[in-house]
């Protein structure tokens, strides 16, 4: 067992006070006993960070009749590959580990397989007051007799899952993941992003069972199954969740909600469904079931090809900029939407549908048999050159809901499902308007190093951007503007060059600094303010000015 000092993996933990050690001990292990001893050492030093590298593939057995293969996590611990950890298979009755209150776990680039637990959490169980983050790791062939076939968390202070893979996991609720909110935790950070959920199954929530304010963004849900509700997602609780830019394909629910069942508490904040691409060929009932709580349904593209519907709802559904298509099936009454006489559906315009059942009565809505969709090899629903969806949506910020004083948003967000900056000027009229649906038509040629430069907004003195394309499809963006309290504010991030746009998903800012002798480096805090895109309609921005769009971070 080798021990050195380091600082890296644990920096991935969410920035709470409990999860920021002053230094980190790095340990490499190649035996089960060495792994257990390293965790025990971490538990004896809870303020010290420990990063454990598993150097080989290990098969674990139950530890001290605890229902887990490893000691509980009580300190600040990172666990990484290149090795893998395997459990005892079906019927073995133990998970990998439990994170206790005050404990923090970061996983990175490790494969976890074949764990099967009694109760909740087939691989990981996170207790109230714990924290965890997961990056580039896989959970396969695991299950729980309760909730969360791979991961179960209730009342966690923070939970972040990014670039992970969950495949063939099973449970009663949340075949892959179950995240439950504690009523006392109003500042929880719960995010699931850029991950794959494949062939998972459960009684409800074939892939995810979620409560409360969870951000689910840019994931891929394929062939997940629920025997009751929510083939991919079962969303419950007090509302405030966001389901953004995900891909749903081939998910099934035996009762309702092949993509998602959204059943929120009465009078709760509606769920936000924005920019999702949904293919429902294998669904026998409805893609989105919404009996309670309401939905803001914005710029989604959904296609059904059997005798099913896109949305069933007796709670309020606000629609803007969506494409709902039943092509090439013959039209049937109530094929796309059903409100069962509740009057649930409200249109704010820019919608396209192949029948009138979604109550699309805004002057900018369109009922047509030809929405102009074309599936891509990546499973997205692209627009054709003649699609009426191009530039059909909003050109700026809008209010969603009834309160005219509510915060305004760009309804199509700052990028589409494939990562292209939006809105674009697809028809060349000089106006940057959101396209209907989840896909944005590219309104200019691809950009390159020539677009590096300094850009100012002539209509907003003191605002602008420094942009440098640094190669390998990446760019550095520094944006200067004003803060909500007045005074200058700077945001910086590294993003991707996508087509004719630069897209940065994490713009960072700082706070806590003061000028002069009182400057204290330890008081500086870096935080995520949101994402942004710069869109170039031509290679010469002076001929046709470009467009900047910003979306604030979910927890900011």
GROMACS .gro file of N, CA and C in nm, residues 187-283:
model
  291
  187UNK      N    1  -3.162   2.351   0.082
  187UNK     CA    2  -3.053   2.395  -0.005
  187UNK      C    3  -2.980   2.279  -0.070
  188UNK      N    4  -3.047   2.167  -0.087
  188UNK     CA    5  -2.983   2.052  -0.148
  188UNK      C    6  -2.940   2.081  -0.291
  189UNK      N    7  -2.827   2.024  -0.331
  189UNK     CA    8  -2.780   2.030  -0.468
  189UNK      C    9  -2.787   1.888  -0.523
  190UNK      N   10  -2.886   1.860  -0.606
  190UNK     CA   11  -2.906   1.726  -0.661
  190UNK      C   12  -2.905   1.737  -0.813
  191UNK      N   13  -2.805   1.681  -0.878
  191UNK     CA   14  -2.793   1.691  -1.023
  191UNK      C   15  -2.754   1.558  -1.083
  192UNK      N   16  -2.812   1.529  -1.199
  192UNK     CA   17  -2.780   1.409  -1.277
  192UNK      C   18  -2.761   1.455  -1.420
  193UNK      N   19  -2.640   1.441  -1.475
  193UNK     CA   20  -2.615   1.494  -1.607
  193UNK      C   21  -2.520   1.410  -1.691
  194UNK      N   22  -2.538   1.419  -1.822
  194UNK     CA   23  -2.447   1.360  -1.922
  194UNK      C   24  -2.422   1.213  -1.898
  195UNK      N   25  -2.524   1.140  -1.854
  195UNK     CA   26  -2.508   0.998  -1.821
  195UNK      C   27  -2.601   0.913  -1.906
  196UNK      N   28  -2.569   0.783  -1.914
  196UNK     CA   29  -2.649   0.687  -1.989
  196UNK      C   30  -2.722   0.595  -1.894
  197UNK      N   31  -2.853   0.577  -1.920
  197UNK     CA   32  -2.937   0.485  -1.843
  197UNK      C   33  -2.997   0.386  -1.942
  198UNK      N   34  -2.948   0.262  -1.938
  198UNK     CA   35  -2.980   0.164  -2.040
  198UNK      C   36  -3.033   0.036  -1.978
  199UNK      N   37  -3.152  -0.006  -2.019
  199UNK     CA   38  -3.207  -0.137  -1.984
  199UNK      C   39  -3.220  -0.156  -1.832
  200UNK      N   40  -3.257  -0.051  -1.761
  200UNK     CA   41  -3.285  -0.064  -1.619
  200UNK      C   42  -3.434  -0.086  -1.598
  201UNK      N   43  -3.472  -0.141  -1.482
  201UNK     CA   44  -3.614  -0.172  -1.461
  201UNK      C   45  -3.650  -0.159  -1.314
  202UNK      N   46  -3.778  -0.127  -1.290
  202UNK     CA   47  -3.829  -0.111  -1.154
  202UNK      C   48  -3.980  -0.119  -1.157
  203UNK      N   49  -4.039  -0.126  -1.037
  203UNK     CA   50  -4.184  -0.115  -1.028
  203UNK      C   51  -4.230   0.022  -1.074
  204UNK      N   52  -4.163   0.128  -1.026
  204UNK     CA   53  -4.188   0.264  -1.074
  204UNK      C   54  -4.054   0.335  -1.090
  205UNK      N   55  -4.044   0.417  -1.194
  205UNK     CA   56  -3.917   0.481  -1.225
  205UNK      C   57  -3.815   0.382  -1.273
  206UNK      N   58  -3.829   0.335  -1.398
  206UNK     CA   59  -3.741   0.230  -1.448
  206UNK      C   60  -3.594   0.265  -1.434
  207UNK      N   61  -3.558   0.393  -1.456
  207UNK     CA   62  -3.420   0.438  -1.436
  207UNK      C   63  -3.407   0.523  -1.310
  208UNK      N   64  -3.497   0.624  -1.294
  208UNK     CA   65  -3.484   0.719  -1.184
  208UNK      C   66  -3.614   0.731  -1.107
  209UNK      N   67  -3.603   0.733  -0.974
  209UNK     CA   68  -3.713   0.773  -0.886
  209UNK      C   69  -3.663   0.896  -0.811
  210UNK      N   70  -3.732   1.010  -0.829
  210UNK     CA   71  -3.682   1.138  -0.779
  210UNK      C   72  -3.788   1.209  -0.698
  211UNK      N   73  -3.742   1.281  -0.596
  211UNK     CA   74  -3.829   1.368  -0.519
  211UNK      C   75  -3.763   1.505  -0.509
  212UNK      N   76  -3.845   1.609  -0.519
  212UNK     CA   77  -3.797   1.744  -0.494
  212UNK      C   78  -3.726   1.807  -0.612
  213UNK      N   79  -3.639   1.902  -0.580
  213UNK     CA   80  -3.575   1.987  -0.680
  213UNK      C   81  -3.448   1.922  -0.731
  214UNK      N   82  -3.461   1.841  -0.835
  214UNK     CA   83  -3.349   1.769  -0.895
  214UNK      C   84  -3.331   1.821  -1.037
  215UNK      N   85  -3.206   1.840  -1.078
  215UNK     CA   86  -3.176   1.883  -1.214
  215UNK      C   87  -3.127   1.762  -1.293
  216UNK      N   88  -3.203   1.724  -1.398
  216UNK     CA   89  -3.171   1.608  -1.482
  216UNK      C   90  -3.146   1.661  -1.623
  217UNK      N   91  -3.019   1.657  -1.667
  217UNK     CA   92  -2.984   1.729  -1.789
  217UNK      C   93  -2.887   1.650  -1.876
  218UNK      N   94  -2.918   1.646  -2.005
  218UNK     CA   95  -2.831   1.589  -2.109
  218UNK      C   96  -2.801   1.441  -2.086
  219UNK      N   97  -2.897   1.366  -2.036
  219UNK     CA   98  -2.881   1.223  -2.020
  219UNK      C   99  -2.945   1.149  -2.137
  220UNK      N  100  -2.912   1.020  -2.146
  220UNK     CA  101  -2.971   0.934  -2.249
  220UNK      C  102  -3.042   0.820  -2.178
  221UNK      N  103  -3.174   0.808  -2.202
  221UNK     CA  104  -3.256   0.704  -2.142
  221UNK      C  105  -3.304   0.611  -2.253
  222UNK      N  106  -3.256   0.488  -2.252
  222UNK     CA  107  -3.286   0.394  -2.360
  222UNK      C  108  -3.334   0.262  -2.302
  223UNK      N  109  -3.453   0.219  -2.344
  223UNK     CA  110  -3.507   0.085  -2.314
  223UNK      C  111  -3.513   0.056  -2.165
  224UNK      N  112  -3.553   0.157  -2.086
  224UNK     CA  113  -3.582   0.133  -1.945
  224UNK      C  114  -3.729   0.095  -1.929
  225UNK      N  115  -3.763   0.026  -1.820
  225UNK     CA  116  -3.895  -0.033  -1.807
  225UNK      C  117  -3.947  -0.021  -1.664
  226UNK      N  118  -4.074   0.022  -1.650
  226UNK     CA  119  -4.144   0.021  -1.521
  226UNK      C  120  -4.268  -0.064  -1.534
  227UNK      N  121  -4.292  -0.147  -1.433
  227UNK     CA  122  -4.412  -0.231  -1.436
  227UNK      C  123  -4.537  -0.152  -1.400
  228UNK      N  124  -4.522  -0.029  -1.347
  228UNK     CA  125  -4.637   0.057  -1.321
  228UNK      C  126  -4.618   0.193  -1.390
  229UNK      N  127  -4.553   0.289  -1.323
  229UNK     CA  128  -4.547   0.426  -1.370
  229UNK      C  129  -4.403   0.472  -1.394
  230UNK      N  130  -4.383   0.552  -1.499
  230UNK     CA  131  -4.254   0.613  -1.522
  230UNK      C  132  -4.151   0.518  -1.578
  231UNK      N  133  -4.158   0.490  -1.709
  231UNK     CA  134  -4.064   0.397  -1.769
  231UNK      C  135  -3.920   0.439  -1.751
  232UNK      N  136  -3.890   0.568  -1.769
  232UNK     CA  137  -3.756   0.619  -1.744
  232UNK      C  138  -3.748   0.691  -1.610
  233UNK      N  139  -3.846   0.781  -1.582
  233UNK     CA  140  -3.840   0.866  -1.463
  233UNK      C  141  -3.975   0.866  -1.393
  234UNK      N  142  -3.971   0.851  -1.261
  234UNK     CA  143  -4.089   0.875  -1.177
  234UNK      C  144  -4.054   0.991  -1.085
  235UNK      N  145  -4.120   1.107  -1.107
  235UNK     CA  146  -4.089   1.230  -1.034
  235UNK      C  147  -4.201   1.261  -0.937
  236UNK      N  148  -4.167   1.273  -0.810
  236UNK     CA  149  -4.266   1.300  -0.705
  236UNK      C  150  -4.219   1.419  -0.621
  237UNK      N  151  -4.295   1.446  -0.513
  237UNK     CA  152  -4.250   1.541  -0.412
  237UNK      C  153  -4.300   1.682  -0.433
  238UNK      N  154  -4.218   1.779  -0.387
  238UNK     CA  155  -4.261   1.917  -0.373
  238UNK      C  156  -4.235   2.004  -0.495
  239UNK      N  157  -4.185   1.948  -0.603
  239UNK     CA  158  -4.171   2.025  -0.726
  239UNK      C  159  -4.037   2.095  -0.738
  240UNK      N  160  -4.024   2.171  -0.848
  240UNK     CA  161  -3.903   2.246  -0.874
  240UNK      C  162  -3.800   2.173  -0.955
  241UNK      N  163  -3.829   2.051  -1.001
  241UNK     CA  164  -3.731   1.975  -1.079
  241UNK      C  165  -3.722   2.028  -1.221
  242UNK      N  166  -3.606   2.006  -1.283
  242UNK     CA  167  -3.584   2.044  -1.422
  242UNK      C  168  -3.534   1.923  -1.500
  243UNK      N  169  -3.601   1.891  -1.611
  243UNK     CA  170  -3.562   1.781  -1.699
  243UNK      C  171  -3.531   1.845  -1.833
  244UNK      N  172  -3.401   1.855  -1.866
  244UNK     CA  173  -3.355   1.943  -1.974
  244UNK      C  174  -3.264   1.867  -2.070
  245UNK      N  175  -3.294   1.878  -2.199
  245UNK     CA  176  -3.205   1.832  -2.307
  245UNK      C  177  -3.167   1.685  -2.294
  246UNK      N  178  -3.262   1.602  -2.251
  246UNK     CA  179  -3.239   1.458  -2.244
  246UNK      C  180  -3.291   1.389  -2.370
  247UNK      N  181  -3.243   1.267  -2.393
  247UNK     CA  182  -3.291   1.185  -2.504
  247UNK      C  183  -3.361   1.063  -2.446
  248UNK      N  184  -3.485   1.042  -2.487
  248UNK     CA  185  -3.564   0.927  -2.444
  248UNK      C  186  -3.596   0.842  -2.566
  249UNK      N  187  -3.567   0.713  -2.558
  249UNK     CA  188  -3.591   0.626  -2.673
  249UNK      C  189  -3.622   0.485  -2.624
  250UNK      N  190  -3.740   0.436  -2.661
  250UNK     CA  191  -3.774   0.297  -2.634
  250UNK      C  192  -3.802   0.263  -2.490
  251UNK      N  193  -3.838   0.362  -2.407
  251UNK     CA  194  -3.874   0.335  -2.268
  251UNK      C  195  -4.020   0.295  -2.259
  252UNK      N  196  -4.053   0.210  -2.161
  252UNK     CA  197  -4.189   0.157  -2.151
  252UNK      C  198  -4.237   0.159  -2.006
  253UNK      N  199  -4.366   0.180  -1.990
  253UNK     CA  200  -4.433   0.169  -1.861
  253UNK      C  201  -4.562   0.091  -1.882
  254UNK      N  202  -4.586  -0.007  -1.798
  254UNK     CA  203  -4.703  -0.092  -1.818
  254UNK      C  204  -4.833  -0.018  -1.791
  255UNK      N  205  -4.831   0.086  -1.707
  255UNK     CA  206  -4.953   0.161  -1.677
  255UNK      C  207  -4.951   0.294  -1.751
  256UNK      N  208  -4.871   0.392  -1.706
  256UNK     CA  209  -4.866   0.522  -1.771
  256UNK      C  210  -4.725   0.582  -1.760
  257UNK      N  211  -4.694   0.671  -1.854
  257UNK     CA  212  -4.572   0.751  -1.846
  257UNK      C  213  -4.448   0.679  -1.892
  258UNK      N  214  -4.442   0.644  -2.021
  258UNK     CA  215  -4.325   0.570  -2.071
  258UNK      C  216  -4.196   0.649  -2.055
  259UNK      N  217  -4.199   0.779  -2.079
  259UNK     CA  218  -4.081   0.862  -2.055
  259UNK      C  219  -4.077   0.906  -1.909
  260UNK      N  220  -4.188   0.961  -1.859
  260UNK     CA  221  -4.188   1.010  -1.721
  260UNK      C  222  -4.328   1.015  -1.665
  261UNK      N  223  -4.339   0.981  -1.538
  261UNK     CA  224  -4.458   1.006  -1.458
  261UNK      C  225  -4.426   1.123  -1.366
  262UNK      N  226  -4.505   1.231  -1.375
  262UNK     CA  227  -4.479   1.353  -1.298
  262UNK      C  228  -4.599   1.375  -1.208
  263UNK      N  229  -4.585   1.337  -1.082
  263UNK     CA  230  -4.695   1.340  -0.986
  263UNK      C  231  -4.650   1.418  -0.864
  264UNK      N  232  -4.667   1.551  -0.869
  264UNK     CA  233  -4.616   1.640  -0.767
  264UNK      C  234  -4.725   1.680  -0.670
  265UNK      N  235  -4.683   1.729  -0.554
  265UNK     CA  236  -4.779   1.775  -0.455
  265UNK      C  237  -4.860   1.891  -0.511
  266UNK      N  238  -4.987   1.898  -0.470
  266UNK     CA  239  -5.074   2.007  -0.513
  266UNK      C  240  -5.014   2.141  -0.474
  267UNK      N  241  -5.027   2.240  -0.560
  267UNK     CA  242  -4.977   2.375  -0.539
  267UNK      C  243  -4.825   2.383  -0.535
  268UNK      N  244  -4.756   2.279  -0.578
  268UNK     CA  245  -4.610   2.284  -0.581
  268UNK      C  246  -4.562   2.355  -0.706
  269UNK      N  247  -4.434   2.388  -0.711
  269UNK     CA  248  -4.376   2.450  -0.829
  269UNK      C  249  -4.376   2.349  -0.943
  270UNK      N  250  -4.423   2.387  -1.062
  270UNK     CA  251  -4.428   2.292  -1.173
  270UNK      C  252  -4.289   2.240  -1.211
  271UNK      N  253  -4.287   2.120  -1.265
  271UNK     CA  254  -4.163   2.067  -1.323
  271UNK      C  255  -4.137   2.137  -1.455
  272UNK      N  256  -4.009   2.155  -1.488
  272UNK     CA  257  -3.969   2.218  -1.614
  272UNK      C  258  -3.913   2.112  -1.707
  273UNK      N  259  -3.979   2.090  -1.819
  273UNK     CA  260  -3.933   1.998  -1.923
  273UNK      C  261  -3.894   2.083  -2.043
  274UNK      N  262  -3.763   2.091  -2.071
  274UNK     CA  263  -3.712   2.184  -2.171
  274UNK      C  264  -3.615   2.112  -2.264
  275UNK      N  265  -3.641   2.119  -2.394
  275UNK     CA  266  -3.544   2.075  -2.493
  275UNK      C  267  -3.518   1.926  -2.496
  276UNK      N  268  -3.615   1.844  -2.458
  276UNK     CA  269  -3.598   1.699  -2.461
  276UNK      C  270  -3.639   1.642  -2.596
  277UNK      N  271  -3.572   1.535  -2.637
  277UNK     CA  272  -3.603   1.463  -2.761
  277UNK      C  273  -3.657   1.326  -2.722
  278UNK      N  274  -3.782   1.297  -2.762
  278UNK     CA  275  -3.851   1.178  -2.712
  278UNK      C  276  -3.905   1.097  -2.829
  279UNK      N  277  -3.863   0.972  -2.838
  279UNK     CA  278  -3.913   0.879  -2.939
  279UNK      C  279  -3.990   0.769  -2.867
  280UNK      N  280  -4.118   0.753  -2.902
  280UNK     CA  281  -4.204   0.664  -2.826
  280UNK      C  282  -4.256   0.545  -2.903
  281UNK      N  283  -4.175   0.487  -2.990
  281UNK     CA  284  -4.222   0.377  -3.073
  281UNK      C  285  -4.265   0.256  -2.993
  282UNK      N  286  -4.204   0.232  -2.877
  282UNK     CA  287  -4.235   0.113  -2.797
  282UNK      C  288  -4.336   0.139  -2.687
  283UNK      N  289  -4.392   0.258  -2.682
  283UNK     CA  290  -4.484   0.294  -2.573
  283UNK      C  291  -4.627   0.255  -2.610
   0.00000   0.00000   0.00000
